[in-house]
Every structure is written in structure tokens, then in C-alpha cells.
């Protein structure tokens, strides 16, 4: 069986990834807080373990540093589980949709047999990076709060900028060592990123065209809170 784009296995992984947060919520919602965090922590460290394995697997250490948004997400999950940090947790909920994008546009492993370790070192970390932040929010490991949106956007831009600078430093030291973490330098033939690149063919800046999508995702994440604000505002106006 192949991990080909929108083939049977690919679709099954997407369905599994999307359903997992809701299944974990159903299973764990009445459990003690510590139990929830331990179980989610097991998922988190499996994802990190796969990242570490991939880091050493092919000997291309420079190109497997955890500097993509998804990798940073995976590394930060344990800190949210331990410290229940609200700002960090809300930020990872937004970042988790980046993992969903990676699972949908799986070009890096397209057409590989599922027996190839590369399929699993790609799927498992992204699966964890999508499902666990959303599960933490559903299970109230941290408070979902729309007031964290400014810090989420600020920290995301800062992280993206720092990673772009790292990409440029590697390229300046030796062009043969050029990296493209967070895709800040080039679209790498990703269909979605290529669309933005065609509109704004400038490295670093083209990714800011993702802002409308980010705003839509934030509306989805905080939909209930925004509805409550609208209802409350209308009630005050009527008074």
C-alpha cells in the first residue's frame, strides 16, 4: 500500500487525525486532570520520539532541525501539559492547523510505500501536533481565551522571523547548506504556498498572505466566545 496523495491510506490518516481530538474528549472528559495530562503526554512524547528518530535517521541533521512550525509545536506541547500555560496553549491550537495542512499536502512522502519509515516519521509527529493541542483545549487543560489572539500572532511572527534569519545565516555561511525552515525562503512546490508565491514572489513576505486564513481559523477556534460577545453587546444596546 502506498501513502499516495488522497489514496486510501492517506484519506484514512486524515479521518483518524480529525476524529482523534473528539474521541479523546469522549474518553477522557470525566477523568481526573492528572490522568488527562498523562495520557496526552504519552502521545506527545511518541511524537517527539519520532522527531528525534528522523533527526538521526538519514544523517541530514542540518535539514532536520526542529525549526518548522509543526516541530516547534510538538516540542512545546509537554510544557503546556506541565504548566497549563494559557497563552502557549492557545497559540498551539492555531499552530495545530499547520500540521493539518502538512497532513493534507503530504508531498514529501507522496507515493512512498507505507512500509517506508519516512511515512511514519512524517505522519505520526504531524498527527500528534494536530490532535494534542486541540485535545488539550477540548479537555480544558488550559483556558481557551480569545484575548490571547494578540500574543499568538505576535509570537508566531517573531518565531517565523527568527527562523527566516536562521535560514539566511545558513545560506550565507555556505549556499550548499541553504535551508527552508517554515518555507520562508521558497514554496518548495507546495500547491498552497505556490499560490501565494505567484501573488507575492518575495521570500519571507509571501507567507503573510496567509493572514486571511489565519483570521478564519481564529474565528473557528473562538467562535463560541465571539457569539457570546455579540449577544451580550446586543442586550446592552437594547437596554
Coordinates of C-alpha atoms in Angstrom, one line a residue:
X1 CA 0.0 0.0 0.0
X2 CA 1.2 3.5 -0.9
X3 CA 1.0 6.8 1.0
X4 CA -0.1 8.5 -2.2
X5 CA -2.0 11.8 -2.3
X6 CA -5.7 11.2 -1.4
X7 CA -5.2 7.5 -1.8
X8 CA -7.0 5.1 0.7
X9 CA -4.2 5.2 3.3
X10 CA -3.9 9.0 3.1
X11 CA -7.6 9.5 3.5
X12 CA -7.7 7.1 6.5
X13 CA -4.9 9.1 8.2
X14 CA -6.8 12.3 7.7
X15 CA -10.1 10.9 9.0
X16 CA -8.2 9.4 12.0
X17 CA -6.4 12.7 12.7
X18 CA -9.6 14.8 12.6
X19 CA -11.6 12.4 14.8
X20 CA -9.0 11.8 17.4
X21 CA -9.5 15.0 19.4
X22 CA -13.2 14.3 19.7
X23 CA -12.6 10.7 20.7
X24 CA -10.1 11.7 23.3
X25 CA -12.6 14.2 24.7
X26 CA -15.3 11.5 24.9
X27 CA -12.9 9.1 26.6
X28 CA -11.2 11.5 29.0
X29 CA -13.7 14.2 29.7
X30 CA -14.7 12.7 33.1
X31 CA -11.2 11.6 34.1
X32 CA -9.0 13.4 36.6
X33 CA -6.9 16.3 35.3
X34 CA -3.7 14.4 36.0
X35 CA -4.9 11.3 34.1
X36 CA -5.8 13.5 31.1
X37 CA -2.3 15.1 31.1
X38 CA -0.5 11.8 31.5
X39 CA -2.4 10.2 28.6
X40 CA -1.9 13.2 26.3
X41 CA 1.7 13.3 27.4
X42 CA 2.3 9.8 26.2
X43 CA 1.0 10.9 22.7
X44 CA 3.3 14.0 22.9
X45 CA 6.4 12.0 23.7
X46 CA 5.7 9.5 21.0
X47 CA 5.6 12.4 18.5
X48 CA 8.8 13.8 19.9
X49 CA 10.5 10.4 19.8
X50 CA 9.6 10.2 16.1
X51 CA 11.2 13.7 15.6
X52 CA 14.4 12.5 17.3
X53 CA 14.4 9.3 15.2
X54 CA 14.0 11.3 12.0
X55 CA 16.8 13.7 13.2
X56 CA 19.3 10.9 13.2
X57 CA 17.8 8.6 10.6
X58 CA 19.2 9.9 7.4
X59 CA 22.3 11.8 8.6
X60 CA 20.9 15.1 7.2
X61 CA 21.0 16.7 10.7
X62 CA 21.1 20.3 9.4
X63 CA 17.9 19.8 7.4
X64 CA 16.0 18.0 10.2
X65 CA 16.4 20.6 12.9
X66 CA 13.1 21.2 14.8
X67 CA 12.6 24.6 13.2
X68 CA 9.4 24.1 11.2
X69 CA 6.3 25.4 12.8
X70 CA 5.0 21.9 13.3
X71 CA 8.2 20.7 15.0
X72 CA 8.2 23.7 17.4
X73 CA 4.5 22.9 18.2
X74 CA 5.5 19.3 19.1
X75 CA 8.3 20.3 21.3
X76 CA 6.2 22.9 23.2
X77 CA 3.2 20.5 23.9
X78 CA 4.8 19.0 27.0
X79 CA 5.4 22.5 28.5
X80 CA 1.6 23.2 28.1
X81 CA 0.7 19.9 29.7
X82 CA 3.0 20.5 32.6
X83 CA 2.5 24.2 33.3
X84 CA -1.0 24.6 31.7
X85 CA 0.1 27.9 30.2
X86 CA -2.9 29.6 28.6
X87 CA -1.1 31.8 26.1
X88 CA 1.1 28.9 24.9
X89 CA -1.8 26.5 24.7
X90 CA -3.9 28.9 22.7
X91 CA -1.0 29.6 20.3
X92 CA -0.5 25.8 19.8
X93 CA -4.2 25.4 18.9
X94 CA -3.6 27.8 16.0
X95 CA -0.3 26.2 15.0
X96 CA -2.0 22.8 15.0
X97 CA -3.8 23.7 11.8
X98 CA -0.3 23.9 10.2
X99 CA 0.0 20.2 11.0
X100 CA -3.3 19.6 9.3
X101 CA -2.1 21.4 6.2
X102 CA 1.0 19.2 6.2
X103 CA -1.1 16.0 6.5
X104 CA -3.3 17.1 3.7
X105 CA -0.5 18.2 1.4
X106 CA 1.8 15.3 2.1
X107 CA 4.1 15.9 -0.9
X108 CA 7.2 14.9 1.0
X109 CA 6.1 11.3 1.3
X110 CA 3.7 11.1 -1.6
X111 CA 4.0 7.7 -3.4
X112 CA 6.1 6.1 -0.8
X113 CA 5.1 2.6 0.4
X114 CA 3.7 2.7 4.0
X115 CA 6.5 0.2 5.0
X116 CA 9.0 3.1 4.5
X117 CA 9.9 4.6 7.8
X118 CA 9.7 8.1 6.2
X119 CA 5.9 7.7 6.0
X120 CA 5.7 7.2 9.8
X121 CA 8.2 9.8 10.8
X122 CA 6.1 12.2 8.7
X123 CA 2.6 11.1 9.7
X124 CA 3.0 10.4 13.5
X125 CA 4.6 13.8 14.5
X126 CA 2.1 15.7 12.5
X127 CA -0.8 13.6 13.8
X128 CA 0.3 14.4 17.4
X129 CA 0.9 18.1 16.5
X130 CA -2.6 18.4 15.2
X131 CA -4.6 16.3 17.7
X132 CA -3.0 17.0 21.1
X133 CA -3.2 20.8 21.2
X134 CA -6.9 20.6 20.1
X135 CA -7.5 17.8 22.7
X136 CA -5.9 19.9 25.4
X137 CA -8.3 22.7 24.6
X138 CA -11.4 20.5 24.5
X139 CA -10.4 18.9 27.8
X140 CA -9.7 22.3 29.4
X141 CA -6.1 21.6 30.2
X142 CA -5.8 25.3 29.6
X143 CA -8.4 28.1 29.2
X144 CA -9.4 28.8 25.6
X145 CA -9.4 32.6 25.6
X146 CA -9.8 35.0 22.6
X147 CA -7.8 37.6 24.5
X148 CA -4.7 35.6 23.7
X149 CA -5.0 36.3 20.0
X150 CA -2.6 39.3 20.0
X151 CA 0.1 37.3 21.8
X152 CA -0.5 34.3 19.5
X153 CA 0.0 36.5 16.4
X154 CA 3.0 38.3 17.9
X155 CA 4.9 35.2 19.0
X156 CA 4.1 33.5 15.6
X157 CA 5.6 36.4 13.6
X158 CA 8.6 36.5 16.0
X159 CA 9.2 32.8 15.6
X160 CA 8.8 33.0 11.8
X161 CA 11.2 35.9 11.6
X162 CA 13.9 34.3 13.7
X163 CA 13.7 31.1 11.7
X164 CA 14.0 33.1 8.4
X165 CA 17.1 34.8 9.8
X166 CA 18.5 31.3 10.6
X167 CA 17.8 30.2 7.0
X168 CA 19.6 33.2 5.7
X169 CA 22.6 32.7 8.0
X170 CA 23.0 29.0 6.9
X171 CA 22.8 30.2 3.2
X172 CA 25.4 32.9 3.9
X173 CA 27.8 30.6 5.5
X174 CA 27.6 28.1 2.6
X175 CA 25.0 28.2 -0.2
X176 CA 25.2 24.4 -0.2
X177 CA 23.8 24.4 3.3
X178 CA 20.8 26.5 2.5
X179 CA 17.7 25.6 4.4
X180 CA 14.0 26.5 4.1
X181 CA 12.5 26.1 7.5
X182 CA 8.9 27.4 7.8
X183 CA 9.1 27.7 4.0
X184 CA 10.2 31.3 4.5
X185 CA 12.6 31.3 1.5
X186 CA 10.7 29.2 -1.1
X187 CA 7.4 27.5 -1.6
X188 CA 9.0 24.1 -2.4
X189 CA 6.3 23.4 -5.0
X190 CA 3.6 23.1 -2.3
X191 CA 0.4 23.9 -4.2
X192 CA -1.0 26.2 -1.5
X193 CA 2.3 28.0 -0.9
X194 CA 2.9 28.3 -4.7
X195 CA -0.5 30.1 -5.0
X196 CA 0.7 32.7 -2.5
X197 CA 4.1 32.9 -4.1
X198 CA 2.6 33.7 -7.5
X199 CA 0.8 36.6 -5.9
X200 CA 3.8 37.9 -3.9
X201 CA 7.1 36.3 -5.2
X202 CA 9.2 37.6 -2.4
X203 CA 10.8 35.3 0.3
X204 CA 9.6 35.9 3.8
X205 CA 6.8 38.3 2.8
X206 CA 4.8 35.9 0.7
X207 CA 3.8 33.9 3.8
X208 CA 1.9 36.9 5.2
X209 CA -0.7 36.3 2.6
X210 CA -1.8 33.5 4.9
X211 CA -3.3 36.1 7.3
X212 CA -6.9 35.9 6.0
X213 CA -6.8 32.1 6.5
X214 CA -5.3 32.6 10.0
X215 CA -8.2 35.0 10.8
X216 CA -10.7 32.4 9.7
X217 CA -9.1 29.8 11.8
X218 CA -9.1 32.1 14.8
X219 CA -12.9 32.7 14.3
X220 CA -13.4 29.0 14.3
X221 CA -11.4 28.5 17.4
X222 CA -13.1 31.2 19.4
X223 CA -16.5 31.1 17.7
X224 CA -18.5 30.4 20.9
X225 CA -16.8 33.3 22.7
X226 CA -17.4 35.7 19.8
X227 CA -21.1 34.7 19.6
X228 CA -21.4 35.4 23.4
X229 CA -19.8 38.8 23.0
X230 CA -22.2 39.7 20.1
X231 CA -25.2 38.5 22.1
X232 CA -24.1 40.4 25.2
X233 CA -23.4 43.6 23.2
X234 CA -26.9 43.4 21.6
X235 CA -28.5 43.0 25.0
X236 CA -26.7 46.1 26.3
X237 CA -27.8 48.1 23.3
X238 CA -31.4 47.2 23.9
X239 CA -31.2 48.4 27.4

